[in-house]
CSV table of C-alpha atoms and ligand atoms in Angstrom, one decimal:
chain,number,residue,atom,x,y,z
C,1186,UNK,CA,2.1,-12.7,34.9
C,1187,UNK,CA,2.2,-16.4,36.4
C,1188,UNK,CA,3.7,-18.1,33.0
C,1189,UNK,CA,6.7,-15.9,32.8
C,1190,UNK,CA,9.3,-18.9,33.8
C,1191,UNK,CA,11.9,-18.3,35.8
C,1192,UNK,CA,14.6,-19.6,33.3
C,1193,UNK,CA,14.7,-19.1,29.7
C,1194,UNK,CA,17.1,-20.4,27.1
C,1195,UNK,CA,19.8,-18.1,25.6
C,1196,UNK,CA,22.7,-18.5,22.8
C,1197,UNK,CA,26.0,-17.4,24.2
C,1198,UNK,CA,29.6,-18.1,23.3
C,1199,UNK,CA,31.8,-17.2,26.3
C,1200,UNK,CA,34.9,-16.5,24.1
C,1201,UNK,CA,35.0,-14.6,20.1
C,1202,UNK,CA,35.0,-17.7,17.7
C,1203,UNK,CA,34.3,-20.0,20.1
C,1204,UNK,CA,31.5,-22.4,20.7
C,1205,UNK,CA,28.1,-20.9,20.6
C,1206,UNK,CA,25.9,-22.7,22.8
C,1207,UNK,CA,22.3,-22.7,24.5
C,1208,UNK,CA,22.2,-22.6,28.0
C,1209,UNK,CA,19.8,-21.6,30.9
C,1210,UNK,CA,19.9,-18.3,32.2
C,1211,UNK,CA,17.4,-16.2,34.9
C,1212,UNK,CA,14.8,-13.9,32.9
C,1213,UNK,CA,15.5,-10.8,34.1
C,1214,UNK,CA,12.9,-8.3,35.7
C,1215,UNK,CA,12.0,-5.0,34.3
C,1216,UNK,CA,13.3,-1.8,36.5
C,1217,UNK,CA,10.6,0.6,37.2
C,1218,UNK,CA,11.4,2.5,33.6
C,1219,UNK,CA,11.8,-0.9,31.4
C,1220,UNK,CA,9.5,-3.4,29.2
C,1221,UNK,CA,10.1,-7.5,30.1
C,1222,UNK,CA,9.6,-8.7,25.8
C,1223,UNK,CA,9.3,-12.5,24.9
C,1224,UNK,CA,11.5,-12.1,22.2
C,1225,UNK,CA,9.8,-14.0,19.4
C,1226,UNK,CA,11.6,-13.5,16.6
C,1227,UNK,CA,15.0,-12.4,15.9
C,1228,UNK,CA,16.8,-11.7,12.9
C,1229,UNK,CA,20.5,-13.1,12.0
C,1230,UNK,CA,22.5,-10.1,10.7
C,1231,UNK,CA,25.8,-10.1,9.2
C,1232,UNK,CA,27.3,-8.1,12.0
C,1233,UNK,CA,26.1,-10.5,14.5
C,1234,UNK,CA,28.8,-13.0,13.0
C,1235,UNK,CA,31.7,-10.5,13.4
C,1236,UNK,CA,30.9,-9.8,16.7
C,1237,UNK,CA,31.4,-13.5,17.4
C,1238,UNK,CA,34.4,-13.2,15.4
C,1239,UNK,CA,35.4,-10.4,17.4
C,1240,UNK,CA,36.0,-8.7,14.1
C,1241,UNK,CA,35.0,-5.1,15.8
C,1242,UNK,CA,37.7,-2.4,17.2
C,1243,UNK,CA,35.0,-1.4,19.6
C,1244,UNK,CA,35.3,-3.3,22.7
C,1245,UNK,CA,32.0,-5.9,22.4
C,1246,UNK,CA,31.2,-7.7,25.8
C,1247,UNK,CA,32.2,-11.5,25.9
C,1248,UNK,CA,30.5,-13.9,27.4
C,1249,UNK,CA,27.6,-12.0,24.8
C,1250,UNK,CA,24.7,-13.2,24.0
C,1251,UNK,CA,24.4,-11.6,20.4
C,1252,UNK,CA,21.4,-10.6,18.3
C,1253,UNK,CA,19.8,-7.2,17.5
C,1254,UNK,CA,16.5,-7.6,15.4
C,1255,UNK,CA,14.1,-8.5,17.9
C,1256,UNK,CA,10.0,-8.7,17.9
C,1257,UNK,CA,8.0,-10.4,20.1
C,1258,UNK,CA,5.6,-9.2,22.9
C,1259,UNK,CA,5.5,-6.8,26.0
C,1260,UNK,CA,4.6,-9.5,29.0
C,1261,UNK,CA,5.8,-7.3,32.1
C,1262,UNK,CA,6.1,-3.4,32.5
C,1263,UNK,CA,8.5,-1.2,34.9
C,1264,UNK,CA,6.1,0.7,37.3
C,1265,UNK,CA,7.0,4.0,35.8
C,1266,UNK,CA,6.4,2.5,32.5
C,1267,UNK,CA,3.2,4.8,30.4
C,1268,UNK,CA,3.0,4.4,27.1
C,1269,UNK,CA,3.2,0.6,26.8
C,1270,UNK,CA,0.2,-2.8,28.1
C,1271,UNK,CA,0.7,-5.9,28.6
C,1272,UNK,CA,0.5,-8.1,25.2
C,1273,UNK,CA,1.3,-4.7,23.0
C,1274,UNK,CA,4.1,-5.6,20.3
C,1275,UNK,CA,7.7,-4.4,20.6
C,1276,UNK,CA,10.5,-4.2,18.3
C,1277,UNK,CA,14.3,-4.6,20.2
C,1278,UNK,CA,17.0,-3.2,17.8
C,1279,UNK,CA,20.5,-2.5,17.7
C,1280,UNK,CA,20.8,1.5,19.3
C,1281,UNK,CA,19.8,1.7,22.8
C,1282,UNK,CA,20.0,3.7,26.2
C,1283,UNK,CA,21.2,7.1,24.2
C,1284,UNK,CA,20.7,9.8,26.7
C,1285,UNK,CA,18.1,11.7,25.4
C,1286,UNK,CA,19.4,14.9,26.2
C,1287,UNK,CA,22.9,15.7,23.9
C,1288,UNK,CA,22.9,17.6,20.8
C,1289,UNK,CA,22.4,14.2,18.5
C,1290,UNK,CA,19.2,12.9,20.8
C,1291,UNK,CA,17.6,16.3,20.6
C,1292,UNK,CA,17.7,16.2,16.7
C,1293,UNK,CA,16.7,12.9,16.1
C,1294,UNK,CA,20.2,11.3,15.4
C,1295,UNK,CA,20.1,9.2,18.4
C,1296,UNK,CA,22.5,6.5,16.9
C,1297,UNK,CA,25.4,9.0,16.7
C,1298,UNK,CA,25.1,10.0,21.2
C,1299,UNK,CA,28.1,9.0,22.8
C,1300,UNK,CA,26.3,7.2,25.3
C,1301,UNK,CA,24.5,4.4,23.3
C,1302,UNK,CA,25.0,0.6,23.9
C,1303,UNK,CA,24.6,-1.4,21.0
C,1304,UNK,CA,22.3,-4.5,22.3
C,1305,UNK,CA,24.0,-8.4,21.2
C,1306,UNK,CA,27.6,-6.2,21.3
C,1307,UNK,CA,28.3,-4.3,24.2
C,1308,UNK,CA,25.3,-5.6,25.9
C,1309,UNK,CA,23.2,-8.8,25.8
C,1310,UNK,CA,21.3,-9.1,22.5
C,1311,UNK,CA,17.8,-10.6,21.2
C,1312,UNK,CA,19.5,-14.4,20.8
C,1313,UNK,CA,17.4,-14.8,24.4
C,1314,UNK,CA,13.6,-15.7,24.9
C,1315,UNK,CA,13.0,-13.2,27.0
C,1316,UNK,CA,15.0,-9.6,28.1
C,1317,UNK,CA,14.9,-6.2,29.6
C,1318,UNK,CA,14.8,-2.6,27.4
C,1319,UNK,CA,13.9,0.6,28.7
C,1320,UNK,CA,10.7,1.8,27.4
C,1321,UNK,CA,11.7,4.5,25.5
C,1322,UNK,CA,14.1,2.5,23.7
C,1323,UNK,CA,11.7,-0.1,22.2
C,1324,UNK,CA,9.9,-0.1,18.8
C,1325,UNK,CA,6.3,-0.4,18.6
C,1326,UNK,CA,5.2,-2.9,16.3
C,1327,UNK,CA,1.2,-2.5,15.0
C,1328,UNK,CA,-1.0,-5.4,15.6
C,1329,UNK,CA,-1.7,-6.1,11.8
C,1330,UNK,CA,2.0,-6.5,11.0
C,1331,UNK,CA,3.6,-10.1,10.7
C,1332,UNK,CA,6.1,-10.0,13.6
C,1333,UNK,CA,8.4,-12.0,11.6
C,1334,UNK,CA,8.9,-9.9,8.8
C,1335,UNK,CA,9.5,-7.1,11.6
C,1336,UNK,CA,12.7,-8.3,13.3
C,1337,UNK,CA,15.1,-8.2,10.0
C,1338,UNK,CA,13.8,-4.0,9.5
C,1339,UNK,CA,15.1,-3.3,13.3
C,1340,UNK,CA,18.4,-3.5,11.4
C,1341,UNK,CA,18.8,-4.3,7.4
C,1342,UNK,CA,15.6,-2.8,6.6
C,1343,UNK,CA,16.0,0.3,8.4
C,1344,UNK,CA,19.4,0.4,7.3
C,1345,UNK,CA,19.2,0.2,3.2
C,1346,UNK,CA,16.0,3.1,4.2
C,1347,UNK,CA,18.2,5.5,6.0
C,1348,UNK,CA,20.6,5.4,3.4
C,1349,UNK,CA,18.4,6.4,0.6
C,1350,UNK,CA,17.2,9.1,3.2
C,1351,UNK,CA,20.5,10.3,3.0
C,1352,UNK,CA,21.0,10.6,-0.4
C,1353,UNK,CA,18.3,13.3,-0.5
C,1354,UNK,CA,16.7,11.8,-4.0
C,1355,UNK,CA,13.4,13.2,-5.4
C,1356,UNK,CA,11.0,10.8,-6.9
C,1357,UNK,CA,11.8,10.3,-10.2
C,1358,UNK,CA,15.0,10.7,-9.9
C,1359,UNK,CA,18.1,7.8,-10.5
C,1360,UNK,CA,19.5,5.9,-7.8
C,1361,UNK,CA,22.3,3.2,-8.1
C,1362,UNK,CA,22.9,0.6,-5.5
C,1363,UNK,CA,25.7,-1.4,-5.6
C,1364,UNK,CA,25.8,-4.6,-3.9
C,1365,UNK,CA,21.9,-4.7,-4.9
C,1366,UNK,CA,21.7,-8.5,-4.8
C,1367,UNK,CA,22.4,-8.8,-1.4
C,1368,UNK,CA,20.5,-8.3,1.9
C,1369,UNK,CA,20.6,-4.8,2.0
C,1370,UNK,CA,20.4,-4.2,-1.7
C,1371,UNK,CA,17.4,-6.1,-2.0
C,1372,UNK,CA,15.5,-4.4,1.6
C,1373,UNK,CA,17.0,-0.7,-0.6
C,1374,UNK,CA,15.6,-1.8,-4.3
C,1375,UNK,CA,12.2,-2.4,-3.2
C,1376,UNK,CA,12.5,0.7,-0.7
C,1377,UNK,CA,14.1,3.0,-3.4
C,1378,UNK,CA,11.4,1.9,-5.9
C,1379,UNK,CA,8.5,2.8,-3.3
C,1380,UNK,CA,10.1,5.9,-2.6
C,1381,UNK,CA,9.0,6.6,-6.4
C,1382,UNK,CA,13.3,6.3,-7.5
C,1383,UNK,CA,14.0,4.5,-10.4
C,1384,UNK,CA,16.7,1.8,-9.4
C,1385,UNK,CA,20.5,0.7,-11.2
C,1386,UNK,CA,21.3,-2.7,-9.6
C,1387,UNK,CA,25.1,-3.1,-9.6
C,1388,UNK,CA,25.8,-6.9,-8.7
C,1389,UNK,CA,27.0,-10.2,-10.2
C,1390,UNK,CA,25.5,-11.4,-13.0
C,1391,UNK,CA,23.9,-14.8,-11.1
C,1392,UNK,CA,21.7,-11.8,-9.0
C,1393,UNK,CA,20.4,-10.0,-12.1
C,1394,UNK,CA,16.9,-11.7,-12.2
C,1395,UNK,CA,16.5,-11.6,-8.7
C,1396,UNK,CA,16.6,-7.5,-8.5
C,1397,UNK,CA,14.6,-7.1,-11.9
C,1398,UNK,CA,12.0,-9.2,-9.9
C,1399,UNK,CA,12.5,-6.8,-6.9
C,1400,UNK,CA,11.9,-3.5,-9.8
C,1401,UNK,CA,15.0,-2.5,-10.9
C,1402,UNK,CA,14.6,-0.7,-14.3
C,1403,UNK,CA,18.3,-1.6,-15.1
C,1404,UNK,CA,21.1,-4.0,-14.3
C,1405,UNK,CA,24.8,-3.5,-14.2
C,1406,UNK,CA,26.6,-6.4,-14.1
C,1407,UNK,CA,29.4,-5.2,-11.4
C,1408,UNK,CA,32.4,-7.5,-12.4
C,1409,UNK,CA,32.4,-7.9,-16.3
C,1410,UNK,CA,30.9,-4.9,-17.8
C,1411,UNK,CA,34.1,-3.0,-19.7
C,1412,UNK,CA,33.8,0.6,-19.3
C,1413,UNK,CA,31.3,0.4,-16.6
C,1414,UNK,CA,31.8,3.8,-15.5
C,1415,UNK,CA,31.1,5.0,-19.2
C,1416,UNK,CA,28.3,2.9,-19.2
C,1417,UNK,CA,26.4,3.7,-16.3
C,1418,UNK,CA,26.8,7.2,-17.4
C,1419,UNK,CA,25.2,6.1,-20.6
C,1420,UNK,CA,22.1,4.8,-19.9
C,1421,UNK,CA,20.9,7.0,-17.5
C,1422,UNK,CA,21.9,10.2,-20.1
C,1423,UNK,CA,24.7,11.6,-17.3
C,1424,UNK,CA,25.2,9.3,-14.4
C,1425,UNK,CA,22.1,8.6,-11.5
C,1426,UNK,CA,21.5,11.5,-8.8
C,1427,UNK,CA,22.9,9.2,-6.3
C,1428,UNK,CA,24.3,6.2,-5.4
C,1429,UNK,CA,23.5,3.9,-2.3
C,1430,UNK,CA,27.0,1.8,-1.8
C,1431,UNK,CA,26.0,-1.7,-0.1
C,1432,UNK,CA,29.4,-3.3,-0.8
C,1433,UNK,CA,32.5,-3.4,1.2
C,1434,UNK,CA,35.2,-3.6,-2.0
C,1435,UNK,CA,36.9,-0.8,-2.9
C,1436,UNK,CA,37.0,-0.6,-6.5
C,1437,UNK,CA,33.1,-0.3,-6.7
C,1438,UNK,CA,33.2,2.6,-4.1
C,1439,UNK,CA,35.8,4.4,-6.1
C,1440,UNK,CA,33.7,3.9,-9.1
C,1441,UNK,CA,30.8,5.3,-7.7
C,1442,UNK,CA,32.5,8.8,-7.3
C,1443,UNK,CA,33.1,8.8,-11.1
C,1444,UNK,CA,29.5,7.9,-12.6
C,1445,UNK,CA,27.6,9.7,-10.2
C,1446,UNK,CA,26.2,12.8,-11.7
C,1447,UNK,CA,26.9,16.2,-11.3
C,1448,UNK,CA,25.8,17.8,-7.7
C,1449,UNK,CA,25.3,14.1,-7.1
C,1450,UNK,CA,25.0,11.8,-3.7
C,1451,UNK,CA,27.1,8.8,-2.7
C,1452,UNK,CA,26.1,7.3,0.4
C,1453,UNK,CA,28.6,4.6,1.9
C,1454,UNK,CA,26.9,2.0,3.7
C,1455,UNK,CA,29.6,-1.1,2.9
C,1456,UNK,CA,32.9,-0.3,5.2
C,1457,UNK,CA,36.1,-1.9,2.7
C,1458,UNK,CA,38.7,-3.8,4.6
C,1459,UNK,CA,41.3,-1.1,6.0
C,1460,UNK,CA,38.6,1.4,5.5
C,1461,UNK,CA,40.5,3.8,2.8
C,1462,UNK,CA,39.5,4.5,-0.8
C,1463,UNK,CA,41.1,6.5,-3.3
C,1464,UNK,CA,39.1,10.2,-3.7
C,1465,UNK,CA,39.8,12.2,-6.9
C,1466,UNK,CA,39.1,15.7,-5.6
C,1467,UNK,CA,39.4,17.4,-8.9
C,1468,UNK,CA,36.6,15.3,-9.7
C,1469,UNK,CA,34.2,16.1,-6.4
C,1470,UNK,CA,35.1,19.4,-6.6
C,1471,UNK,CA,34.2,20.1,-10.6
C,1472,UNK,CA,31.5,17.6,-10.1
C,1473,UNK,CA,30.5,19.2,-7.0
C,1474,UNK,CA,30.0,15.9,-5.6
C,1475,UNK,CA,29.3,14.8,-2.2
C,1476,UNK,CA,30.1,11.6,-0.5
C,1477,UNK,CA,28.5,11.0,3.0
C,1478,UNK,CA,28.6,7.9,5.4
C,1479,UNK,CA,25.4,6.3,6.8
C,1480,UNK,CA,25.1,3.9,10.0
C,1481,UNK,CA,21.6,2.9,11.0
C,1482,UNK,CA,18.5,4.9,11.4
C,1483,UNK,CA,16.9,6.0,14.8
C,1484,UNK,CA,14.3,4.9,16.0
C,1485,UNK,CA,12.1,7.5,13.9
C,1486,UNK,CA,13.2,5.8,10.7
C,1487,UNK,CA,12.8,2.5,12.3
C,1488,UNK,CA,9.4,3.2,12.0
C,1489,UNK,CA,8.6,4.8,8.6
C,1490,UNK,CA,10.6,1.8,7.5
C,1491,UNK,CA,8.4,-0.8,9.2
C,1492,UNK,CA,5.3,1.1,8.0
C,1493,UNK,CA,6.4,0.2,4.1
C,1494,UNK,CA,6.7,-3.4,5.3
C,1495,UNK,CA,3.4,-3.0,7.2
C,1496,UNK,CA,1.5,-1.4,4.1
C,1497,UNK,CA,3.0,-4.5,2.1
C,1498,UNK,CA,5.0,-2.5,-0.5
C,1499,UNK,CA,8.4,-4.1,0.9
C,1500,UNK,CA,8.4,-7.8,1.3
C,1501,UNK,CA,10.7,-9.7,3.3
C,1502,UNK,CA,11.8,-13.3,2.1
C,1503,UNK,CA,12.0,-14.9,5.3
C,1504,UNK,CA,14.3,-18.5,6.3
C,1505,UNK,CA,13.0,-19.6,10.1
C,1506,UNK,CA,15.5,-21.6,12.4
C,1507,UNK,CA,15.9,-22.8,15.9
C,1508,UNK,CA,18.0,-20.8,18.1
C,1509,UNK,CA,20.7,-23.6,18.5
C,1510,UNK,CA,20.7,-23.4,14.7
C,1511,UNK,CA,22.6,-20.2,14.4
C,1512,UNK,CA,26.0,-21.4,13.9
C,1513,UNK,CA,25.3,-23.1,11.1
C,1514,UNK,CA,23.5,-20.0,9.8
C,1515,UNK,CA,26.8,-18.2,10.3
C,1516,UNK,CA,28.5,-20.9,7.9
C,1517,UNK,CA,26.6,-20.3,5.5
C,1518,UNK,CA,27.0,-16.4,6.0
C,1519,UNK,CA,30.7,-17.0,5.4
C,1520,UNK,CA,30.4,-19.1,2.4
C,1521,UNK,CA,28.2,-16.6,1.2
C,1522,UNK,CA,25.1,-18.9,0.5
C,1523,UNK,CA,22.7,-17.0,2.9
C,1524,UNK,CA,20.1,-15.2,0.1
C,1525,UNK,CA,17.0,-14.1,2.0
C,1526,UNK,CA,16.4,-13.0,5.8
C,1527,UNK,CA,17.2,-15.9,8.2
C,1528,UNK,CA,14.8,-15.4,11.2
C,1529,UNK,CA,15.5,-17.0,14.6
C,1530,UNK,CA,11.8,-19.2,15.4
C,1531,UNK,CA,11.4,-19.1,18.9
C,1532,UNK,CA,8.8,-21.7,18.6
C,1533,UNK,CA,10.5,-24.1,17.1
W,894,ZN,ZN1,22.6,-5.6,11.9
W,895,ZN,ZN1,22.5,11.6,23.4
């Protein structure tokens, strides 16, 4: 297509914490298997300011151009390329280039193959107008969806979905999520309650309006309610079937293994500092309790969780930007002042 530039404009810092600045760089081509996408949209996520920070143990790329929660439009196709035209709508998220063929791949837990590459980490990322991704590895986005509201599902959204997946709840049934103010609590309220679950939000006290608003038929104030364990257990006549944990503190995690009920779920989404918390087995094992971990979904989620956004039952409060405005997102993520989705504008 003749107005594909040549050049496009990319964020990039070429060392962790330091300056993150726009520069020029070549738009790349598509190889005979791979999509060209005008990114143009792409959602800031937390983890895109530790990988600045270089807060990972995994070895991320640096120069890197970060970002993983692209949408934007298919302009040029690989010549081996079938199931994707020109101007069809494509989602770019974190998981990429799995191999298709181990154990993991073959049953739908693409995110766990050993041969992934996590795009804006160990590769280049969606903070560019326009890149490369092999077709297989991009999300189709329907035509009736608003792109922007797309990008921050490629990651939070599918995210706060997946873990509520894993906690294997039947509607009806009680689910707490803790750190339910948040970004991720407020994608898994809304998600939890269209799922047909009836929602405890655990959070501070300034976010209780804010997740009634989103449906949560109870609120937990996380840092001043005495007894909270007893209290939990309380109100729901025995503790919820499971719990989705969103926050990265300890205590709350611990918690969560104590008013759970019995045959319960916890689901750990929030990784704490050093990564260790305290497990009464006495407790798990008379409880019969079980604790699981939960990353991301693949790319099968990825779509049943744009399809609630799609169908309007899960909103997304979006913030737009420029591109050369995302450091000053990533202050605000620090102070802890970012409260709905900010959304790179291409555009602008
Ligand atoms: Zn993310
Ligand atoms: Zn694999």
């Amino acid at each position: 297509m003749s107005d594909i530039p040549s050049t496009q404009r990319v964020l990039i810092f070429d060392e962790y914490n330091g300056p993150l600045v726009v520069r020029k760089a070549p738009v790349p081509e598509p190889l005979d298997d791979e999509l060209l996408v005008k990114v143009e949209y792409s959602g800031i996520c937390h983890s895109d300011l530790h990988s600045w920070n270089g807060d990972f143990d995994y070895a991320t790329i640096c120069p890197l151009i970060g970002g993983h929660e692209g949408a934007g439009s298919v302009v040029k196709i690989g010549s081996k390329v079938r199931d994707w035209k020109l101007g069809d709508r494509a989602g770019v998220k974190l998981v990429n280039a799995n191999c298709l063929n181990c154990e993991y791949c073959k049953t739908g837990h693409e995110p766990l193959c050993d041969r992934i590459q996590n795009y804006g980490f160990d590769c280049h990322g969606t903070f560019q107008e326009y890149m490369t991704i092999r077709d297989v590895d991009a999300i189709k986005i329907s035509k009736d969806m608003n792109l922007a509201s797309a990008a921050p599902v490629l990651c939070g959204g599918v995210t706060a979905y997946k873990a509520l997946k894993e906690a294997n709840l039947k509607s009806g049934q009680i689910v707490a999520i803790t750190g339910a103010g948040g970004g991720l609590g407020s994608f898994g309220i809304q998600y939890a309650k269209a799922m047909g679950l009836r929602v405890i939000a655990i959070d501070h006290s300034s976010k209780k309006e804010h997740c009634e608003d989103l449906g949560a038929e109870w609120f937990v104030d996380g840092f001043e309610t005495s007894e909270i364990v007893d209290h939990i257990k309380k109100i729901t006549n025995g503790g919820p079937h499971g719990v989705v944990s969103f926050v990265s503190a300890k205590k709350p995690m611990e918690q969560a293994l104590e008013y759970v009920r019995k045959r319960g779920t916890v689901v750990l989404v929030g990784l704490p500092k050093d990564s260790q918390i305290l497990v009464n087995t006495t407790l798990l094992i008379f409880n019969s309790i079980t604790i699981k971990g939960s990353l991301i979904g693949s790319r099968l989620d990825t779509d049943e969780a744009l399809d609630f956004v799609s169908r309007g039952v899960v909103k997304v409060p979006l913030e737009f930007v420029r591109l050369e405005d995302v450091p000053i997102v990533y202050e605000k993520m620090k102070e802890g002042k970012v409260n709905s989705r900010v959304v790179v504008d291409f555009s602008l």
